[in-house]
PDB file of C-alpha atoms and ligand atoms in Angstrom:
ATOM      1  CA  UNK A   1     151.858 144.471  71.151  1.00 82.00           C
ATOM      2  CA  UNK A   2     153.306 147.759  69.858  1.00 84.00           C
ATOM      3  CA  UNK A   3     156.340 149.549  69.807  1.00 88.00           C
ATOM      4  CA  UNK A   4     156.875 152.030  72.288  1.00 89.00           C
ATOM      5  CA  UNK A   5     157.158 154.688  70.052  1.00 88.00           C
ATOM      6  CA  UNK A   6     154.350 154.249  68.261  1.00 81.00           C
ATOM      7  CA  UNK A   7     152.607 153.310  71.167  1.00 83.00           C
ATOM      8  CA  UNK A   8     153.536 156.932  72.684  1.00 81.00           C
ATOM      9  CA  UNK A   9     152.853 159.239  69.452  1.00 74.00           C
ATOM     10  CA  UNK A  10     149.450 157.441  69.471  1.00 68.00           C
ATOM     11  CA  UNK A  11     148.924 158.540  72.431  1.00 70.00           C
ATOM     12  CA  UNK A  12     149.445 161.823  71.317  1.00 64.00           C
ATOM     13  CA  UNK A  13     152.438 162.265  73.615  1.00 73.00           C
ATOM     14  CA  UNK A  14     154.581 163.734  71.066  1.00 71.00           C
ATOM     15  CA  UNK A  15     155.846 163.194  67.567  1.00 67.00           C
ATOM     16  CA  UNK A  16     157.188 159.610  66.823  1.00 74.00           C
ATOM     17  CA  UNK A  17     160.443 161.465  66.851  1.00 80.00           C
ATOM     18  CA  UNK A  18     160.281 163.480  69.794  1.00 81.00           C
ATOM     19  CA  UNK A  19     158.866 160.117  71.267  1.00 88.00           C
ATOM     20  CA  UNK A  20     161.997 158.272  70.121  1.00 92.00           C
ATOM     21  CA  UNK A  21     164.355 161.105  71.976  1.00 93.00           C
ATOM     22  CA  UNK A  22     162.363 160.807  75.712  1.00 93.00           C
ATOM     23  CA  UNK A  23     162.813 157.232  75.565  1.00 94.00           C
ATOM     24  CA  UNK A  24     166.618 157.070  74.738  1.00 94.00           C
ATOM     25  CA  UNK A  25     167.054 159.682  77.484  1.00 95.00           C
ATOM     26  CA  UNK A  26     165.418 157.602  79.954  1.00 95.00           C
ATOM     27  CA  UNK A  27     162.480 159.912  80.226  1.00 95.00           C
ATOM     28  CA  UNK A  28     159.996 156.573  79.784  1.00 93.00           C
ATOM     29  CA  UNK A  29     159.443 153.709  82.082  1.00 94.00           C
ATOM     30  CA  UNK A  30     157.086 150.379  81.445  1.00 92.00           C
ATOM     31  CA  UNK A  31     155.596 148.949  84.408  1.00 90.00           C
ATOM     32  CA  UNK A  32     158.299 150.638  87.025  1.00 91.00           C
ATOM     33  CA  UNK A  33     161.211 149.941  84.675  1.00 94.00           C
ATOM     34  CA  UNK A  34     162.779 152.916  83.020  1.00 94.00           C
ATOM     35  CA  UNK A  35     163.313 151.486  79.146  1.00 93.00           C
ATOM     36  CA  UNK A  36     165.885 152.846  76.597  1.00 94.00           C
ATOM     37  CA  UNK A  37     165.284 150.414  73.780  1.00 92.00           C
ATOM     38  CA  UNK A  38     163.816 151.690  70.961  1.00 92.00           C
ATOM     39  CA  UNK A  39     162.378 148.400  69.510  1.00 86.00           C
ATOM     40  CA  UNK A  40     160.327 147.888  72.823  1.00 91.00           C
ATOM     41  CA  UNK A  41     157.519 146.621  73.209  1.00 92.00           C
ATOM     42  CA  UNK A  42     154.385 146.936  74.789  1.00 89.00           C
ATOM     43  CA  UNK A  43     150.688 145.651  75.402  1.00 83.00           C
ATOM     44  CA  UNK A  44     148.323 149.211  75.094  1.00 75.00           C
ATOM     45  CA  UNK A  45     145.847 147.793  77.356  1.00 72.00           C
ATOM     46  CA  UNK A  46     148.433 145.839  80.463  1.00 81.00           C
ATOM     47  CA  UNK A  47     151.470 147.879  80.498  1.00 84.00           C
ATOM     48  CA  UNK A  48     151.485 150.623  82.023  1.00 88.00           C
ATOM     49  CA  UNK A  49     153.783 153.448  80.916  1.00 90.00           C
ATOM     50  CA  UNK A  50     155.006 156.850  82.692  1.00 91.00           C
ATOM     51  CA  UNK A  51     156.807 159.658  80.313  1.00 91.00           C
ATOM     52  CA  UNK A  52     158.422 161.994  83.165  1.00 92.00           C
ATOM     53  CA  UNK A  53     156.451 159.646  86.003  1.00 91.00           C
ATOM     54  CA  UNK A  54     153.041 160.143  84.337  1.00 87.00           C
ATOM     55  CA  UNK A  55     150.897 157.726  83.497  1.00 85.00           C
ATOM     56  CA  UNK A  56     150.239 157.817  78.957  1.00 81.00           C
ATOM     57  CA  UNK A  57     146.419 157.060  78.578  1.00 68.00           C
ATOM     58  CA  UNK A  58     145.593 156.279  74.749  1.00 60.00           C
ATOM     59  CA  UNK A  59     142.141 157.070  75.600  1.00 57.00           C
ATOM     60  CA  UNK A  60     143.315 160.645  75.731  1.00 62.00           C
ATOM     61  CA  UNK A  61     143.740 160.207  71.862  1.00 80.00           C
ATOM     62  CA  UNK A  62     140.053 161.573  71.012  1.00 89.00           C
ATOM     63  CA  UNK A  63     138.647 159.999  68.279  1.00 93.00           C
ATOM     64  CA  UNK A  64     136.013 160.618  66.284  1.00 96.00           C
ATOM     65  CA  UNK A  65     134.315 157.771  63.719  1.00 97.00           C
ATOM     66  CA  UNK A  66     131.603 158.269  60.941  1.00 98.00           C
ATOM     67  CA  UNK A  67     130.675 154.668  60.188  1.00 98.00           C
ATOM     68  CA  UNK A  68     128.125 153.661  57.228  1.00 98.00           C
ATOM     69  CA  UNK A  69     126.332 150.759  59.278  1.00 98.00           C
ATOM     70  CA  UNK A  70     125.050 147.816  57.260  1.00 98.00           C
ATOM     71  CA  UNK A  71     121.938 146.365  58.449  1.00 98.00           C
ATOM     72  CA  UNK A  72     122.448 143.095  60.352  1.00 97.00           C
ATOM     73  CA  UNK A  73     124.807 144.694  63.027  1.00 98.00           C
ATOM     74  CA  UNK A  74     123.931 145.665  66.245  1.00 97.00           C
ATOM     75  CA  UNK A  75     124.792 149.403  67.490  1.00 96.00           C
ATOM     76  CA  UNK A  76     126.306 147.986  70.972  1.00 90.00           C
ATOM     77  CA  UNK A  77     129.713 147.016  72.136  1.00 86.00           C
ATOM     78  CA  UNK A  78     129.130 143.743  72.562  1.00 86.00           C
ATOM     79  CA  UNK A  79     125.937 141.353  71.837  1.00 89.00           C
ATOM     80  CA  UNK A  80     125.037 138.780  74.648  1.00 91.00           C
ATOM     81  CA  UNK A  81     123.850 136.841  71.464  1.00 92.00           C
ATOM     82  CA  UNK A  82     126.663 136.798  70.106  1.00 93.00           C
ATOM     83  CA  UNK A  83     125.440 138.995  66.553  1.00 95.00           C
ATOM     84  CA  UNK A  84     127.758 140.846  65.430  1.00 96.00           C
ATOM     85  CA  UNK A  85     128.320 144.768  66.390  1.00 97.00           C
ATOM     86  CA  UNK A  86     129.455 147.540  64.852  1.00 97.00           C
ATOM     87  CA  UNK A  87     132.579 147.976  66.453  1.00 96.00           C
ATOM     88  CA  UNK A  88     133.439 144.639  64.640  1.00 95.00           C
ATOM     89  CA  UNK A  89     133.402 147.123  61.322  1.00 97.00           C
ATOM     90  CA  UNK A  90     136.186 149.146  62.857  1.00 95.00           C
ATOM     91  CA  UNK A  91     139.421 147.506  61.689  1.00 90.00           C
ATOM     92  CA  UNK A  92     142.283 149.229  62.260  1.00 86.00           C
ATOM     93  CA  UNK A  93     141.240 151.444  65.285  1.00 90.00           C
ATOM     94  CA  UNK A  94     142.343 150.736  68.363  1.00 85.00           C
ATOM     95  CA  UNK A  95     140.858 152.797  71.055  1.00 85.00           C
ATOM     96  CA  UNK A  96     137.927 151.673  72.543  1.00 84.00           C
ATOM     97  CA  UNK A  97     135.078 154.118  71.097  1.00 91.00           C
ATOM     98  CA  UNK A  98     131.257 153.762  71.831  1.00 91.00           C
ATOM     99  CA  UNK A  99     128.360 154.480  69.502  1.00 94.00           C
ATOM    100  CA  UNK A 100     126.536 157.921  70.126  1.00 93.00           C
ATOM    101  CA  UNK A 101     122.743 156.963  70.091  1.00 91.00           C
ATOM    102  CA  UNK A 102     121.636 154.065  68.435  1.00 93.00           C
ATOM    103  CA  UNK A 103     120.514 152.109  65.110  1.00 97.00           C
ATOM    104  CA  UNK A 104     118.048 149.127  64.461  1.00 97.00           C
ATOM    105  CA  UNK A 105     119.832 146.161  63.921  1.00 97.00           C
ATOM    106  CA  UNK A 106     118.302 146.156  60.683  1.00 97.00           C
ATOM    107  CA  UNK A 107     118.532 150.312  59.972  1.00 98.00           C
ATOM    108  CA  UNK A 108     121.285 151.366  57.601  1.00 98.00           C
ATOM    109  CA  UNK A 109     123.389 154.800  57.627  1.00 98.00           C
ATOM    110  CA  UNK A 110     125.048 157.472  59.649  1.00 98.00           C
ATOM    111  CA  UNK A 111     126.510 156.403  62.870  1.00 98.00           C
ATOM    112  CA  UNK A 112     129.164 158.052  65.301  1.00 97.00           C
ATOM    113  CA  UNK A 113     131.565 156.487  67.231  1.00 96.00           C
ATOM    114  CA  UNK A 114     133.715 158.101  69.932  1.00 94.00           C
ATOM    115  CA  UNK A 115     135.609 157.896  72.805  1.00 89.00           C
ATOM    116  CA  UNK A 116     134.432 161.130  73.961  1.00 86.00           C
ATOM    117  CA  UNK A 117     132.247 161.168  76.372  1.00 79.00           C
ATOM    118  CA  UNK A 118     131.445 164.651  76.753  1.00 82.00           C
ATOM    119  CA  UNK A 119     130.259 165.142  73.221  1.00 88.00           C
ATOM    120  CA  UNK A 120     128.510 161.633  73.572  1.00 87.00           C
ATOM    121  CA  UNK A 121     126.523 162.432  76.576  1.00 82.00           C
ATOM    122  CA  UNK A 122     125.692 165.939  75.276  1.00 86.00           C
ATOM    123  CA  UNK A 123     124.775 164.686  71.343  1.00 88.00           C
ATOM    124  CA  UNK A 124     122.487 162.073  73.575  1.00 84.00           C
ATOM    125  CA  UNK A 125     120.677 164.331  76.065  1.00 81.00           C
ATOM    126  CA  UNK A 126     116.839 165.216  75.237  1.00 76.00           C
ATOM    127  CA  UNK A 127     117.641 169.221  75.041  1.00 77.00           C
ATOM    128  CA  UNK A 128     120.385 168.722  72.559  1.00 74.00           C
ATOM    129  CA  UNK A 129     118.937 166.019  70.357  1.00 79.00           C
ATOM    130  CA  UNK A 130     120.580 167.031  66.747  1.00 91.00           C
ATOM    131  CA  UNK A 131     118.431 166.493  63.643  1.00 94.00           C
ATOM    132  CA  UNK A 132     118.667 163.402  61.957  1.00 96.00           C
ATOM    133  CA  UNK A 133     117.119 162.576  58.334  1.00 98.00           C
ATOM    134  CA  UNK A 134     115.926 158.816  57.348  1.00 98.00           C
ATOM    135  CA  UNK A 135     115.331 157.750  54.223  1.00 98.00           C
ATOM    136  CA  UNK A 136     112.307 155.402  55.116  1.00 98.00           C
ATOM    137  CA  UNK A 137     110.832 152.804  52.289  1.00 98.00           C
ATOM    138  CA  UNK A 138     107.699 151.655  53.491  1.00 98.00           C
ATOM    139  CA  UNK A 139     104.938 149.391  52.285  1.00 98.00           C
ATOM    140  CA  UNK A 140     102.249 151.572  50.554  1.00 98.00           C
ATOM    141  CA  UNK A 141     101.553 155.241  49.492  1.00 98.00           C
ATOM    142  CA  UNK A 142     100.769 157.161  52.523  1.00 98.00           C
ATOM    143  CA  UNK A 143      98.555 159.969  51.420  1.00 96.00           C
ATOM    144  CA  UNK A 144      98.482 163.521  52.254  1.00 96.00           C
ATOM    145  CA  UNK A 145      96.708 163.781  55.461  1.00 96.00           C
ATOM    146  CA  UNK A 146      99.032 160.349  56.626  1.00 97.00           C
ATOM    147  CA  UNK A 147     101.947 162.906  55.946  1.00 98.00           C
ATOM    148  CA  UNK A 148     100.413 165.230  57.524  1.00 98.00           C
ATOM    149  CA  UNK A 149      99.983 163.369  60.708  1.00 97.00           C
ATOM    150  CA  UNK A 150     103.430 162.468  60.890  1.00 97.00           C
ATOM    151  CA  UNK A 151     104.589 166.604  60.268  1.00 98.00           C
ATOM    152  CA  UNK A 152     102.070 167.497  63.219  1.00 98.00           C
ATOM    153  CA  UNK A 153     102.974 165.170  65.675  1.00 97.00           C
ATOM    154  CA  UNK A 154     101.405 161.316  66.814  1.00 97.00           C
ATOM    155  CA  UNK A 155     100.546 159.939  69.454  1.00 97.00           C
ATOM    156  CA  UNK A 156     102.951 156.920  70.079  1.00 97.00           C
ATOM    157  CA  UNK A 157     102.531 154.642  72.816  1.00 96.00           C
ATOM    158  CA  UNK A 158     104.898 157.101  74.654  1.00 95.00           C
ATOM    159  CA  UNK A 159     103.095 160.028  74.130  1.00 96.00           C
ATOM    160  CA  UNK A 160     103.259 162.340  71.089  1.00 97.00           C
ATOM    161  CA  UNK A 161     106.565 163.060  68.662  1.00 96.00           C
ATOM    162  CA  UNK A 162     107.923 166.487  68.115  1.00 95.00           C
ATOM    163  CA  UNK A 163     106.891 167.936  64.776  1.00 95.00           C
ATOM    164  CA  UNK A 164     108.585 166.234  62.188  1.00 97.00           C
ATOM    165  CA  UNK A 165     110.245 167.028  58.290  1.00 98.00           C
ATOM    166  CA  UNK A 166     108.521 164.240  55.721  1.00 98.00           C
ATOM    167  CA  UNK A 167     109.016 164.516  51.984  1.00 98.00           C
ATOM    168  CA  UNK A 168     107.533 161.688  49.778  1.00 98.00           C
ATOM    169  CA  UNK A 169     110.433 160.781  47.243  1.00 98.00           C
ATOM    170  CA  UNK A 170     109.174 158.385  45.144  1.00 97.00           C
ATOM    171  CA  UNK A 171     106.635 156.157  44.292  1.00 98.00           C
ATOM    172  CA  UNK A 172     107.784 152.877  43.385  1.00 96.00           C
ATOM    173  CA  UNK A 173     104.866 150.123  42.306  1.00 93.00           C
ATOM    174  CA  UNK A 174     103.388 149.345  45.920  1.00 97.00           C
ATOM    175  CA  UNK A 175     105.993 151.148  48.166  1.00 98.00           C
ATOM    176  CA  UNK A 176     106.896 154.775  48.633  1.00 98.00           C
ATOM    177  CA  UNK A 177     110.264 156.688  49.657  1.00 98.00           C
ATOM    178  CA  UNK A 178     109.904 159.114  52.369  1.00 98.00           C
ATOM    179  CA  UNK A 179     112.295 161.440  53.619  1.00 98.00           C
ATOM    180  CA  UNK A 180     111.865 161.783  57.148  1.00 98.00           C
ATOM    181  CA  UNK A 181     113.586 164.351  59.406  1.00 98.00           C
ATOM    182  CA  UNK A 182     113.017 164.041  63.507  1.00 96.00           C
ATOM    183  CA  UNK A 183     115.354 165.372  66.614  1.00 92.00           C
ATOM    184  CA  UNK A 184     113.715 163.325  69.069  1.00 90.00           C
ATOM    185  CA  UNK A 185     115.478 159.713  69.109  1.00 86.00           C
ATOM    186  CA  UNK A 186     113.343 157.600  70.838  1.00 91.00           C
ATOM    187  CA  UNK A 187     113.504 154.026  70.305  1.00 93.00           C
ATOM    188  CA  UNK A 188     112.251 153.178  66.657  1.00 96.00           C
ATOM    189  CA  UNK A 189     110.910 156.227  66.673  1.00 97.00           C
ATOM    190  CA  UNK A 190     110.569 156.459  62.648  1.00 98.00           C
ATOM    191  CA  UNK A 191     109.595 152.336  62.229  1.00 98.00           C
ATOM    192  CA  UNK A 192     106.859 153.338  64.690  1.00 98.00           C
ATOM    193  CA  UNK A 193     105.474 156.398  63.195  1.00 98.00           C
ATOM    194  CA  UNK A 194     105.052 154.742  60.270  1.00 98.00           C
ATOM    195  CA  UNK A 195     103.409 151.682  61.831  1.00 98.00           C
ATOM    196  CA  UNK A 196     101.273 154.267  63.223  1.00 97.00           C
ATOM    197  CA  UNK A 197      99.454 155.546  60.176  1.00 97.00           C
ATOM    198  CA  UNK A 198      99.678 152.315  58.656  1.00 97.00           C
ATOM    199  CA  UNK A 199     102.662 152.369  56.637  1.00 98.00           C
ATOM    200  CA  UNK A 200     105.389 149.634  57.889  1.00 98.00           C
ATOM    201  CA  UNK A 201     108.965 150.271  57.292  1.00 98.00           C
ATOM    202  CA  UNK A 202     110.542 147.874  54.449  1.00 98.00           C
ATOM    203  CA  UNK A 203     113.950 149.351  54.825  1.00 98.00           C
ATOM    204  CA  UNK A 204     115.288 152.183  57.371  1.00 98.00           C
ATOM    205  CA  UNK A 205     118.652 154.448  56.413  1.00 98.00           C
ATOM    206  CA  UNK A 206     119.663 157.130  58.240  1.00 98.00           C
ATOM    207  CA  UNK A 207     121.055 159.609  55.214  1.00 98.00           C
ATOM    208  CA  UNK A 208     122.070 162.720  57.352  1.00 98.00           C
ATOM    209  CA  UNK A 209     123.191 163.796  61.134  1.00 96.00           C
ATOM    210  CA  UNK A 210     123.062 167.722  61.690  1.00 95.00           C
ATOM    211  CA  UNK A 211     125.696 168.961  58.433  1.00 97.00           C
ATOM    212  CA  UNK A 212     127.467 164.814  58.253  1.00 98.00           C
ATOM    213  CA  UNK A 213     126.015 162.970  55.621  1.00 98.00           C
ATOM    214  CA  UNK A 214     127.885 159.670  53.773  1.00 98.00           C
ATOM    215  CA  UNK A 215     129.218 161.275  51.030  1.00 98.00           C
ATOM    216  CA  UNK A 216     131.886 159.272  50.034  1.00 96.00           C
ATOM    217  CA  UNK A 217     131.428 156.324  52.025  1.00 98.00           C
ATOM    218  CA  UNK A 218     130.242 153.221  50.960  1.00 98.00           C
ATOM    219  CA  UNK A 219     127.925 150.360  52.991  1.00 98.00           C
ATOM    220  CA  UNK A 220     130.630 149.154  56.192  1.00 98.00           C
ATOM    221  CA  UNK A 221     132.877 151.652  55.802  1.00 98.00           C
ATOM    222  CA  UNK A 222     133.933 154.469  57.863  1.00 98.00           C
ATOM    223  CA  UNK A 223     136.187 157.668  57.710  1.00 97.00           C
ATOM    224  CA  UNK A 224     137.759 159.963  60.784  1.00 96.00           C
ATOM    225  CA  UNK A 225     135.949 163.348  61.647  1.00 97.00           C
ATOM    226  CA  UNK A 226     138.341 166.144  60.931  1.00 95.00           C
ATOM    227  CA  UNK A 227     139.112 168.286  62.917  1.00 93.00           C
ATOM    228  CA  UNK A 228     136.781 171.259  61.683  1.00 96.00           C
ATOM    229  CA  UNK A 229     134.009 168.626  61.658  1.00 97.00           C
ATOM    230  CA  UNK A 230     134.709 167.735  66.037  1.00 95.00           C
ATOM    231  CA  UNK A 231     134.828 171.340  66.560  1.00 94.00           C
ATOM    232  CA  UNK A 232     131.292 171.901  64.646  1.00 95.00           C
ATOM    233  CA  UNK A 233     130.003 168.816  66.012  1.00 94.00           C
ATOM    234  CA  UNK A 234     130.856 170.154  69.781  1.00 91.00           C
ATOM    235  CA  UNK A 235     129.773 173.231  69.354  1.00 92.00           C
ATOM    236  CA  UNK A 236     126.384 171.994  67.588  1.00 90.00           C
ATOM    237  CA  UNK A 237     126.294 170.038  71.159  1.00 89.00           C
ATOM    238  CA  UNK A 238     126.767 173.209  73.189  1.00 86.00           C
ATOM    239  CA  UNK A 239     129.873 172.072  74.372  1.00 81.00           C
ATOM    240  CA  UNK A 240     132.187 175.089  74.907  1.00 74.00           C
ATOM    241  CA  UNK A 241     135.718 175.358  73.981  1.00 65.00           C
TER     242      UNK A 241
HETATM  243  N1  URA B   1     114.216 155.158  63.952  1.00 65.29           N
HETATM  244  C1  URA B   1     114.033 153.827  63.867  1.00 65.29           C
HETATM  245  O1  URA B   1     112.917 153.365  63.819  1.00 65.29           O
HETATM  246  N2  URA B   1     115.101 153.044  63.820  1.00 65.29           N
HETATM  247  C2  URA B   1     116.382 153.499  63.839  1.00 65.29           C
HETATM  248  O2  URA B   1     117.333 152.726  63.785  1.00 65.29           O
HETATM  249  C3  URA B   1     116.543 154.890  63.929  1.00 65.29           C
HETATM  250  C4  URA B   1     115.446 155.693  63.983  1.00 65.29           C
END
C-alpha cells in the first residue's frame, strides 16, 4: 500500500506537490470514489485510480535497469523450479520490468531490464541485434587458427555465427581469457563456440552492451539508465523519437 500521492508522482502524473493539490480539489477518485485525504491509501496493482476520470497506469513510468547479474539466477520472471530470478535482485523497484534478451543461469554481467516494450522488442529483433562483449575463461589455450575460426564464423548446430571480435587476454596456468565480441544472441551462443573448437567455458561475463558497461557496479547490483543513456539506447535500436 502507498500513499496516494506518492502513488500519483510515481506515476509520473505530476509533482508530489502538484499531486497533493488535484487530490484536495477533488480532481482524484479510487475505485469510483472521489478521495480528498491526503494520507490515503492505495494498493498500485487493485485500485484503480482516475485523475480528471482517467485511468493513472504506473506502467507508464518507463524504466530503465542496468543490473550486474550474479551467476546462479535465472534471466526470467519467474522459475517453474522455483531458482531464483533476477528480478528477485531488484529491491526497491516496483514496476514490473522484463529482462531484454537473456543470460545463462550461470553467465555473469550486463543485463537490461525494462518495462518498455518497444525498445525491448527492437534491442531483441535479429536486424537490430546490438554488440555485446564476453569476457569468456575457458579451459585451455586456444591457438591461433582456433581464434581464427571463431573471428570467421562456425558452423554451430544452427548453422554458422556472424563474424565475431576475439582477443586472448591472458594466459593463466591451464586456462585462457578471451574477449569475445558477437551481435548475434543465439542461445549460448559464446559457451558453444567455444565448445566448438574445443575450448569449454569455465566462467561466462558479459563486460559490455553497445556504449553500457558496469563501471561502477558491483556483482547484484544495479543502477537506473539516465536519461541520455534511454535516448542513445533507442536510437541505437532504431527507434525514432
Ligand atoms: N552466450 C552464452 O553462451 N551464454 C550467455 O549467457 C550469453 C551469451
Amino acid at each position: 500500500m502507498e500513499r496516494l500521492q506518492k502513488y500519483l508522482a510515481h506515476a509520473g502524473v505530476a509533482s508530489r506537490r502538484h499531486c497533493e493539490e488535484l487530490i484536495l480539489k477533488g480532481k482524484v477518485a479510487v475505485n469510483g470514489q472521489v478521495v480528498t485525504e491526503l494520507g490515503t491509501k492505495v494498493d498500485p496493482v487493485k485500485d484503480q485510480v482516475l485523475v480528471n476520470g482517467k485511468p493513472v497506469s504506473i506502467a507508464k513510468t518507463k524504466v530503465y535497469i542496468l543490473l550486474y547479474k550474479p551467476g546462479g539466477y535465472v534471466t526470467t520472471v519467474k522459475d517453474p523450479e522455483g531458482r531464483k530470478t533476477v528480478i528477485d535482485l531488484l529491491k526497491g523497484i516496483r514496476e514490473r520490468v522484463y529482462p531484454v534478451g537473456r543470460l545463462d543461469y550461470d553467465t555473469e554481467g550486463l543485463l537490461i531490464l525494462t518495462n518498455d516494450g518497444e525498445l525491448t522488442h527492437a534491442l531483441t529483433h535479429p536486424s537490430r541485434q546490438v554488440d555485446k562483449t564476453y569476457l569468456a575463461i575457458v579451459q585451455g589455450v586456444p591457438a591461433e587458427d582456433g581464434l581464427e575460426q571463431l573471428r570467421r564464423g562456425i558452423r554451430l548446430e544452427d548453422g554458422m555465427t556472424a563474424p565475431a571480435g576475439v582477443r586472448l587476454l591472458k594466459v593463466e596456468q591451464d586456462k585462457a581469457w578471451l574477449e569475445i565480441t558477437i551481435h548475434e544472441g543465439r542461445n549460448r551462443q559464446v559457451r558453444r563456440m567455444c565448445e566448438q573448437i574445443g575450448y569449454p567455458v569455465l566462467f561466462l561475463k558479459r563486460v559490455r552492451l553497445g556504449f553500457l558497461t558496469l563501471d561502477g557496479l558491483t556483482v547484484g547490483k544495479y543502477r537506473t539508465l539516465r536519461p541520455r543513456e534511454v535516448a542513445k539506447l533507442r536510437a541505437m535500436a532504431g527507434i525514432q523519437g
